[in-house]
Short mmCIF file of C-alpha atoms and ligand atoms in Angstrom, two decimals:
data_model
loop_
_atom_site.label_atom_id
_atom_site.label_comp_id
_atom_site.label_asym_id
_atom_site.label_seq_id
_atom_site.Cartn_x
_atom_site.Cartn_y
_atom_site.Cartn_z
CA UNK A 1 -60.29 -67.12 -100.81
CA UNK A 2 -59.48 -70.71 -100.09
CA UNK A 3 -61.70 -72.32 -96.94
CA UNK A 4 -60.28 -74.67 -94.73
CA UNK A 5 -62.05 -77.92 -93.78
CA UNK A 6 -62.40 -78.05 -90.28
CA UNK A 7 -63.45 -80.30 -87.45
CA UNK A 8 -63.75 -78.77 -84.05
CA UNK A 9 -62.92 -80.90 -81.37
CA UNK A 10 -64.16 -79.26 -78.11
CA UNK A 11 -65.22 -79.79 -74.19
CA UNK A 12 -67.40 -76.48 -74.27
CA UNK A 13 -67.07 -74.76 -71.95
CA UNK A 14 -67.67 -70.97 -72.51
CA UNK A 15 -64.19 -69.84 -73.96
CA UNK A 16 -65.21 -72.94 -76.19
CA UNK A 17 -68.29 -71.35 -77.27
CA UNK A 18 -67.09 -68.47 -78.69
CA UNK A 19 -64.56 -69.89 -80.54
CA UNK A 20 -67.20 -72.50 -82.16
CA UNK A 21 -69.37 -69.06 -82.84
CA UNK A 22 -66.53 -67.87 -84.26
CA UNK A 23 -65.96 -70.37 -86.29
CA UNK A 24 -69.03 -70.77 -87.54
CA UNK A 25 -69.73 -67.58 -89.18
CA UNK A 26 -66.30 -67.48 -90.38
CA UNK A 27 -66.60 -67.95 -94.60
CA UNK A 28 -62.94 -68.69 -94.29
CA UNK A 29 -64.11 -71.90 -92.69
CA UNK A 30 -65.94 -75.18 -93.78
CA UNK A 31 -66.90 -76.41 -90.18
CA UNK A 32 -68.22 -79.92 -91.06
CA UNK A 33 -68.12 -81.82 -87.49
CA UNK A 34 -67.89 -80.71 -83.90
CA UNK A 35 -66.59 -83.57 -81.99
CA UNK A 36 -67.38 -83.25 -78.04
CA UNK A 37 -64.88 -84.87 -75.55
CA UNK A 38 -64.95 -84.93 -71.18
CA UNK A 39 -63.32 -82.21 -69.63
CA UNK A 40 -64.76 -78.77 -68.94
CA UNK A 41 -67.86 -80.95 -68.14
CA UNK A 42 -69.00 -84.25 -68.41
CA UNK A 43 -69.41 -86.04 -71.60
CA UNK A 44 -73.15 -85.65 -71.62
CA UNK A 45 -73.00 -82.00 -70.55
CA UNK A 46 -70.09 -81.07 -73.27
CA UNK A 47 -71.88 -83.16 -76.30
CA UNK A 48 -75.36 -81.12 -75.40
CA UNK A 49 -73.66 -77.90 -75.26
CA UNK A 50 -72.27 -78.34 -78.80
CA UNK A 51 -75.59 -79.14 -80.00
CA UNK A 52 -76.66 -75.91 -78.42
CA UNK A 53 -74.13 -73.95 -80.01
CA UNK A 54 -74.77 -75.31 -83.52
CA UNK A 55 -78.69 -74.35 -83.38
CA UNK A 56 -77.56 -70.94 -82.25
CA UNK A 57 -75.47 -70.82 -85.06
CA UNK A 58 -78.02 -72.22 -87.38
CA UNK A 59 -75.30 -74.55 -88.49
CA UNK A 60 -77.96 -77.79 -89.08
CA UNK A 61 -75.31 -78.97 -91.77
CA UNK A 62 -72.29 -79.33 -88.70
CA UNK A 63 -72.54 -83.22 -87.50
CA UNK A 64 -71.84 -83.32 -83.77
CA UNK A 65 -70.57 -86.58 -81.65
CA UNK A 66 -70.05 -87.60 -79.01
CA UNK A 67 -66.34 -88.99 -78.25
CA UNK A 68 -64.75 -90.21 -75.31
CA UNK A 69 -66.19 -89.96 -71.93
CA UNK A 70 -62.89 -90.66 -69.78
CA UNK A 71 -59.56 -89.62 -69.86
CA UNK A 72 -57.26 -92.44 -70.54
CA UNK A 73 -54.92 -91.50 -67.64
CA UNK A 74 -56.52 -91.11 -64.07
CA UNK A 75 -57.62 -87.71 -63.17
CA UNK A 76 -60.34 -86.31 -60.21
CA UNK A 77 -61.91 -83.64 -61.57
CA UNK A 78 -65.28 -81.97 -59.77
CA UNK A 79 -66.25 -79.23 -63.10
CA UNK A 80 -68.73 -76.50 -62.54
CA UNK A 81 -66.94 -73.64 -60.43
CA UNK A 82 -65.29 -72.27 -63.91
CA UNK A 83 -67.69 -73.02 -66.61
CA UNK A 84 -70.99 -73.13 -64.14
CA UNK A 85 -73.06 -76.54 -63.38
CA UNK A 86 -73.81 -77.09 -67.15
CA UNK A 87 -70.66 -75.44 -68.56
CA UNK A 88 -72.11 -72.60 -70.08
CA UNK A 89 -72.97 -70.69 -67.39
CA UNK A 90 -76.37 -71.98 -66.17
CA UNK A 91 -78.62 -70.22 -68.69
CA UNK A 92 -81.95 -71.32 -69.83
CA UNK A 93 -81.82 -73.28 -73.15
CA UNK A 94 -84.41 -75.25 -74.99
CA UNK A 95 -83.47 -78.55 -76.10
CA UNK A 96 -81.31 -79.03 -78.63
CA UNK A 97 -82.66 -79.86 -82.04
CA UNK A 98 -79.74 -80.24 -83.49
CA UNK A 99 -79.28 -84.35 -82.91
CA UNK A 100 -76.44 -86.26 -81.90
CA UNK A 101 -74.62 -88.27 -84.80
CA UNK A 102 -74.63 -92.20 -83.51
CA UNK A 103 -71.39 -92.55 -84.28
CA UNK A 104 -68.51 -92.13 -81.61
CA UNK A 105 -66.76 -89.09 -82.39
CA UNK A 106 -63.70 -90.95 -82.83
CA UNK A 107 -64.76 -92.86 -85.13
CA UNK A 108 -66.61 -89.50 -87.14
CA UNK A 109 -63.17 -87.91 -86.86
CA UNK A 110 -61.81 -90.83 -88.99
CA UNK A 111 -64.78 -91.04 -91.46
CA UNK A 112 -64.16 -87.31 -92.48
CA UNK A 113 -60.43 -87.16 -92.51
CA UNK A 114 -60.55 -90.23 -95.10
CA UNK A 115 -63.07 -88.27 -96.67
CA UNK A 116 -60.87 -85.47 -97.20
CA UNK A 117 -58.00 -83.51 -96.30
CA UNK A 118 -59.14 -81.86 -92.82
CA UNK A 119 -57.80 -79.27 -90.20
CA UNK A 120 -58.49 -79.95 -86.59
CA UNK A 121 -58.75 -77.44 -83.53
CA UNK A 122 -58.51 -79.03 -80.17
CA UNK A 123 -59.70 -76.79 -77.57
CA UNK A 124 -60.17 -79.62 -74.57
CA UNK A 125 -58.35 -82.43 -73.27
CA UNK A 126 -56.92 -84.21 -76.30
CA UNK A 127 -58.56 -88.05 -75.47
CA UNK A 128 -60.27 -88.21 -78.56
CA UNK A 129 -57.52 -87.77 -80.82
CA UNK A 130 -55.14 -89.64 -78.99
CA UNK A 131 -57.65 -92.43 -79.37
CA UNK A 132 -57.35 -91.58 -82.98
CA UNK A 133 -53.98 -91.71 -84.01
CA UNK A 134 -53.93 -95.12 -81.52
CA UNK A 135 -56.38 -96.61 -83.30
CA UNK A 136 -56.47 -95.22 -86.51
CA UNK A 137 -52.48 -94.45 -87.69
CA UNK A 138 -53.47 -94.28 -91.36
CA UNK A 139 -55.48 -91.04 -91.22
CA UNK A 140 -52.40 -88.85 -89.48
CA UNK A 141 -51.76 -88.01 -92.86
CA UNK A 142 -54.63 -86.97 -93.79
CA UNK A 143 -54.92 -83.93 -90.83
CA UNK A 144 -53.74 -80.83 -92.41
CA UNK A 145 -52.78 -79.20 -89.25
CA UNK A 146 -53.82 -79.62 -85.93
CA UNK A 147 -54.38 -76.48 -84.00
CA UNK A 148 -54.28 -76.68 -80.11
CA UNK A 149 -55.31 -74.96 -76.87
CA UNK A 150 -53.23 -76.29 -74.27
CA UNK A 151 -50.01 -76.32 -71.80
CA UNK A 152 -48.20 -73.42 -70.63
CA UNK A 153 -44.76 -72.08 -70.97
CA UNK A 154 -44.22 -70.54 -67.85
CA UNK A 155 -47.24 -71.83 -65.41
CA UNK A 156 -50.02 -73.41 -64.95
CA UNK A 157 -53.98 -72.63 -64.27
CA UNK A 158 -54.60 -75.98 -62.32
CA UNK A 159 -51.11 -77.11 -60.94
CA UNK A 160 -48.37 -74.38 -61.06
CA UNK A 161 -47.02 -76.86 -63.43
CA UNK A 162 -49.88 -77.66 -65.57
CA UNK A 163 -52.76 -76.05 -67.68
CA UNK A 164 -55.90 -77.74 -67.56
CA UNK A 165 -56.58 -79.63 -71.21
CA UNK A 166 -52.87 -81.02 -70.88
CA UNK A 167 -53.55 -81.72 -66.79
CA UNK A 168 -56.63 -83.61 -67.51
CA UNK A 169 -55.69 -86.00 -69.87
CA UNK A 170 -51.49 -85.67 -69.98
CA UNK A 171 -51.45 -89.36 -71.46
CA UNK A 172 -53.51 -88.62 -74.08
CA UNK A 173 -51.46 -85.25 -74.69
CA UNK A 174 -48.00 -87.18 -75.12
CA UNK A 175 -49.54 -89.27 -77.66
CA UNK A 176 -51.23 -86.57 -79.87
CA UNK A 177 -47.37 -84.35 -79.42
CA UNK A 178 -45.59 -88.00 -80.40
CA UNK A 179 -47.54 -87.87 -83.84
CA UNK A 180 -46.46 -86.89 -87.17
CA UNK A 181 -49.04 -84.18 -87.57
CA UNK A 182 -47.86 -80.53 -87.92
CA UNK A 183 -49.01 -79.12 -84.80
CA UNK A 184 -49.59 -75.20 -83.64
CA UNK A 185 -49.96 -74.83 -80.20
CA UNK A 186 -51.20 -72.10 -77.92
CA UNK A 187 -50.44 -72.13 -74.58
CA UNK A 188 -51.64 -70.00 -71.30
CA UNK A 189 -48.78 -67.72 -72.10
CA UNK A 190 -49.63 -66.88 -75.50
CA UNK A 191 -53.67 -66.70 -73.99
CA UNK A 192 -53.39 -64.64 -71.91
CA UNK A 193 -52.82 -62.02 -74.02
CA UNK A 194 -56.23 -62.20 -75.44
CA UNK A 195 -59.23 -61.42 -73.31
CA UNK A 196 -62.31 -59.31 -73.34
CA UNK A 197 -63.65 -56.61 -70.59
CA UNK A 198 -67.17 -55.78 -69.59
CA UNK A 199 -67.18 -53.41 -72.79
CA UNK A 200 -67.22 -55.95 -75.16
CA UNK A 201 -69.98 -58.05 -72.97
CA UNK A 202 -71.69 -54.91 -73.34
CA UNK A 203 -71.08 -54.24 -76.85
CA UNK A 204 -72.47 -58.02 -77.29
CA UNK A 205 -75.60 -57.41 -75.55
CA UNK A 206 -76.28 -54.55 -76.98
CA UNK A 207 -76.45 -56.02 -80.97
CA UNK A 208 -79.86 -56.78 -80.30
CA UNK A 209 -79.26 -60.63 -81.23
CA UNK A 210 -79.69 -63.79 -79.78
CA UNK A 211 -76.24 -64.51 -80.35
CA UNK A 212 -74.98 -61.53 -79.03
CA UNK A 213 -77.04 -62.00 -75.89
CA UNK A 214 -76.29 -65.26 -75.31
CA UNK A 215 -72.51 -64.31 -76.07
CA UNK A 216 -73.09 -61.65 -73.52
CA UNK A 217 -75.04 -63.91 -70.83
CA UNK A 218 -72.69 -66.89 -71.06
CA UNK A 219 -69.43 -64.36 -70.32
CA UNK A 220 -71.27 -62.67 -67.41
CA UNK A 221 -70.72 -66.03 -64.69
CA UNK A 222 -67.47 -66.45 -66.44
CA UNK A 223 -66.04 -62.88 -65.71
CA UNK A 224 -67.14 -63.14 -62.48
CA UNK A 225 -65.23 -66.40 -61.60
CA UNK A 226 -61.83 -64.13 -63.42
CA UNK A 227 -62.82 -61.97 -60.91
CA UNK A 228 -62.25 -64.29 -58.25
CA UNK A 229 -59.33 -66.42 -59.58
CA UNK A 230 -57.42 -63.33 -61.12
CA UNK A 231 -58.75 -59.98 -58.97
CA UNK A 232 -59.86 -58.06 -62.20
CA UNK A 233 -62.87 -59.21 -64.56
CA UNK A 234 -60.76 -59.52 -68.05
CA UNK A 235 -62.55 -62.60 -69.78
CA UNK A 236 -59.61 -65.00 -70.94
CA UNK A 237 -60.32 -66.31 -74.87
CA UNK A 238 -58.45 -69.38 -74.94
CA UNK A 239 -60.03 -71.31 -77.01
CA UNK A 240 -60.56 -68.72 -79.71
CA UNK A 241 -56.78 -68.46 -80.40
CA UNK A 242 -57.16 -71.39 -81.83
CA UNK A 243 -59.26 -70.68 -84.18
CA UNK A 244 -58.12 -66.73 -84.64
CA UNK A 245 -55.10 -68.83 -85.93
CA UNK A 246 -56.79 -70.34 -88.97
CA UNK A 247 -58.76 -66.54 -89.76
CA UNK A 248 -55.56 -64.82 -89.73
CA UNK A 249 -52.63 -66.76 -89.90
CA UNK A 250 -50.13 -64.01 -89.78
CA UNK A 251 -51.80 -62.42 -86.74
CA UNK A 252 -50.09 -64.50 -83.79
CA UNK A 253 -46.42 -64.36 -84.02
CA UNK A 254 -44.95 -68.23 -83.42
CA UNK A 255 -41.64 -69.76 -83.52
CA UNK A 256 -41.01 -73.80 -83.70
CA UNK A 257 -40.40 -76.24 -80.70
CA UNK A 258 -40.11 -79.37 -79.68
CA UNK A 259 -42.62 -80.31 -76.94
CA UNK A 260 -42.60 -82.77 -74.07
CA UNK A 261 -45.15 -83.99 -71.63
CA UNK A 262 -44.83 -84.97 -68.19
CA UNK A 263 -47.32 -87.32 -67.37
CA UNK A 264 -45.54 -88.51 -64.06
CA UNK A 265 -43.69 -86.44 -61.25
CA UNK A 266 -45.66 -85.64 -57.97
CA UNK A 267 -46.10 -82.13 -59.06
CA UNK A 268 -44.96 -81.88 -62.23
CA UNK A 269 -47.90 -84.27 -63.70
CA UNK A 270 -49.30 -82.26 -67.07
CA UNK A 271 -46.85 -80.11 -67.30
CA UNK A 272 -45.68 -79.10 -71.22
CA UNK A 273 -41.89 -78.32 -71.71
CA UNK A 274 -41.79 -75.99 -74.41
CA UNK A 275 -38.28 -76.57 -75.42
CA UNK A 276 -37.51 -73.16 -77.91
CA UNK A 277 -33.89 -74.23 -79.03
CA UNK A 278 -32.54 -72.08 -82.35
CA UNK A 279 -32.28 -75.50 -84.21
CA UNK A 280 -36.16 -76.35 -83.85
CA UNK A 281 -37.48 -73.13 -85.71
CA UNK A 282 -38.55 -74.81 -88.71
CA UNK A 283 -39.99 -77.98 -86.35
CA UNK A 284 -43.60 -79.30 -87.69
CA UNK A 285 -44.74 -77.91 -84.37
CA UNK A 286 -45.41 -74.43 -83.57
CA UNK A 287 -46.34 -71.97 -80.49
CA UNK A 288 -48.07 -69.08 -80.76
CA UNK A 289 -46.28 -66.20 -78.68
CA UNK A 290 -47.64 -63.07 -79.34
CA UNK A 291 -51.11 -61.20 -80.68
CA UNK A 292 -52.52 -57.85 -80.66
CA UNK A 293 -55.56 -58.10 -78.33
CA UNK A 294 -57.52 -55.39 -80.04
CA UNK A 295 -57.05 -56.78 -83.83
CA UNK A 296 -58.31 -60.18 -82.53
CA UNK A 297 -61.98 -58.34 -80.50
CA UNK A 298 -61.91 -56.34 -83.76
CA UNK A 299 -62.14 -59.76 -85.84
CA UNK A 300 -64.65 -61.10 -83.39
CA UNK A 301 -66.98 -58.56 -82.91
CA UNK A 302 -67.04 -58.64 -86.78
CA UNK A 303 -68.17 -62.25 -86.48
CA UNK A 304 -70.16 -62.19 -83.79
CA UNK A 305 -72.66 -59.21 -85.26
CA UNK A 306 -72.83 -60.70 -88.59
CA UNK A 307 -75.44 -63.23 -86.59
CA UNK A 308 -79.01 -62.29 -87.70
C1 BDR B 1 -58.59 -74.36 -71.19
O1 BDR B 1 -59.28 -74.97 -70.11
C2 BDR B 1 -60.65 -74.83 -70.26
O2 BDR B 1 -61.27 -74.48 -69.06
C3 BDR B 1 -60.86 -73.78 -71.33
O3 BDR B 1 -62.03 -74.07 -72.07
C4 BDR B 1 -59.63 -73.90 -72.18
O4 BDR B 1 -59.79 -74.84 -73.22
C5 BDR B 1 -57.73 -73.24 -70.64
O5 BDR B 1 -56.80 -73.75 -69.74
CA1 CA B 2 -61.95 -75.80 -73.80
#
């Protein structure tokens, strides 16, 4: 089985933590940094809830950084009603061990691409490596794909137009689509599609684990606020298409695109147009379209209750 290198660059965020749980008891993957960026939460928030995540996992080995702390357009944001106060749902944690690497995650995010040929899944607003690939052209080359959460097809979850990672930071976003790198993206549309019900919290809970409870207590506030944004309690898993993508690379059916950003327009601002023309299937950058829901909980209830 060949492993993929990965760096995981993340605002977590609960649909965050599962796919970094995932990820991390996944032997297909070689998670060796877990960059944290602003979005979900504040910098300091999203950079302590990665360290929390990695002594769950047990992952001492994973470095973790902190990257950038503002967006590099200008966007209000007041977090906490989706991902709770601390955004991950308001539990009680210890403190961290795990410590924080002193380098900006930026600049850990070039020190491990020159290191080696890496893979990168962006699950936040996309700051960090647009700040990258600014500052840092020489290692596009070196990013073996680049798997993103982001943007939306048909509509938005923050703007009818716009889906939060690409709405928070749609400057950074047309820089990172500009780039050389062979993209796969998956937007709300494609999303949607995967989600878990109060079974599978259950199912979680009832492994006996810390993982699974935690799994289980983090999902809890965050069905509840589906309940009130979307009338029913299905738990939307993002962020873990990303990574899904990487474990089973056949799994999500995807077609190639070209992919624009609007980062002006007085309602238009974050909006990705997804443009699906016959001429761009074999385009460096991909969107994921379809999965099977119940192959994907399959894989990650797998995952999840291999954790001692
Ligand atoms: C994205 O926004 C965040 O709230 C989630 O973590 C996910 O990355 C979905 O729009
Ligand atoms: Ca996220």
């Amino acid at each position: 089985m060949s492993v993929t290198r990965l760096i995981i660059d993340t605002d977590p965020g609960v649909d965050d933590a599962i796919a970094i749980l995932l990820a991390l008891n996944s032997p297909e993957l070689n998670v060796v940094a877990i960059t944290a960026v602003a979005g979900n939460s504040p910098l300091s928030d999203t950079a302590r809830n990665a360290r929390r995540l990695v002594d769950l996992a047990g992952r001492a080995d994973v470095v973790v950084a902190a990257g950038c702390a503002e967006p590099i357009g200008k966007t209000e944001y007041a977090s906490g009603e989706v991902h709770g106060n601390d955004g991950l749902g308001d539990l009680e944690w210890d403190e961290p061990t795990t410590q924080l690497d002193p380098r900006h995650g930026v600049e850990v995010l070039r020190d491990l691409l020159l290191e080696a040929p890496t893979t990168i899944v962006a699950i936040g607003p996309l700051t960090n490596l647009a700040v990258l690939a600014q500052r840092y052209p020489e290692v596009i080359d070196h990013v073996e794909q680049l798997v993103v959460m982001g943007g939306a097809s048909f509509e938005g979850n923050v703007t009818p137009a716009a889906e939060f990672n690409i709405w928070f930071d749609p400057e950074a976003a047309a820089i990172v689509f500009a780039q050389s790198w062979p993209i796969t993206l998956m937007p709300l549309d494609l999303t949607h599609q995967a989600f878990l019900t109060d079974e599978d919290l259950a199912t979680f809970r009832a492994l006996g684990t810390e993982v699974g409870r935690r799994c289980a207590d983090m999902l809890e506030p965050y069905a509840t606020f589906h309940e009130r944004w979307y009338n029913n309690r299905n738990v939307i898993m993002h962020d873990a298409m990303a990574v899904y993508e990487l474990l089973r690379p056949d799994a999500i059916v995807k077609q190639g695109v070209v992919v624009h950003v609007e980062t002006e327009g007085q309602h238009g601002r974050g909006a990705t147009f997804i443009d699906r023309g016959f001429h761009y299937a074999d385009s460096t950058v991909q969107v994921g379209v379809r999965v099977n829901n119940d192959e994907f909980r399959t894989l990650l209830h797998q995952r999840i209750a291999n954790y001692n």
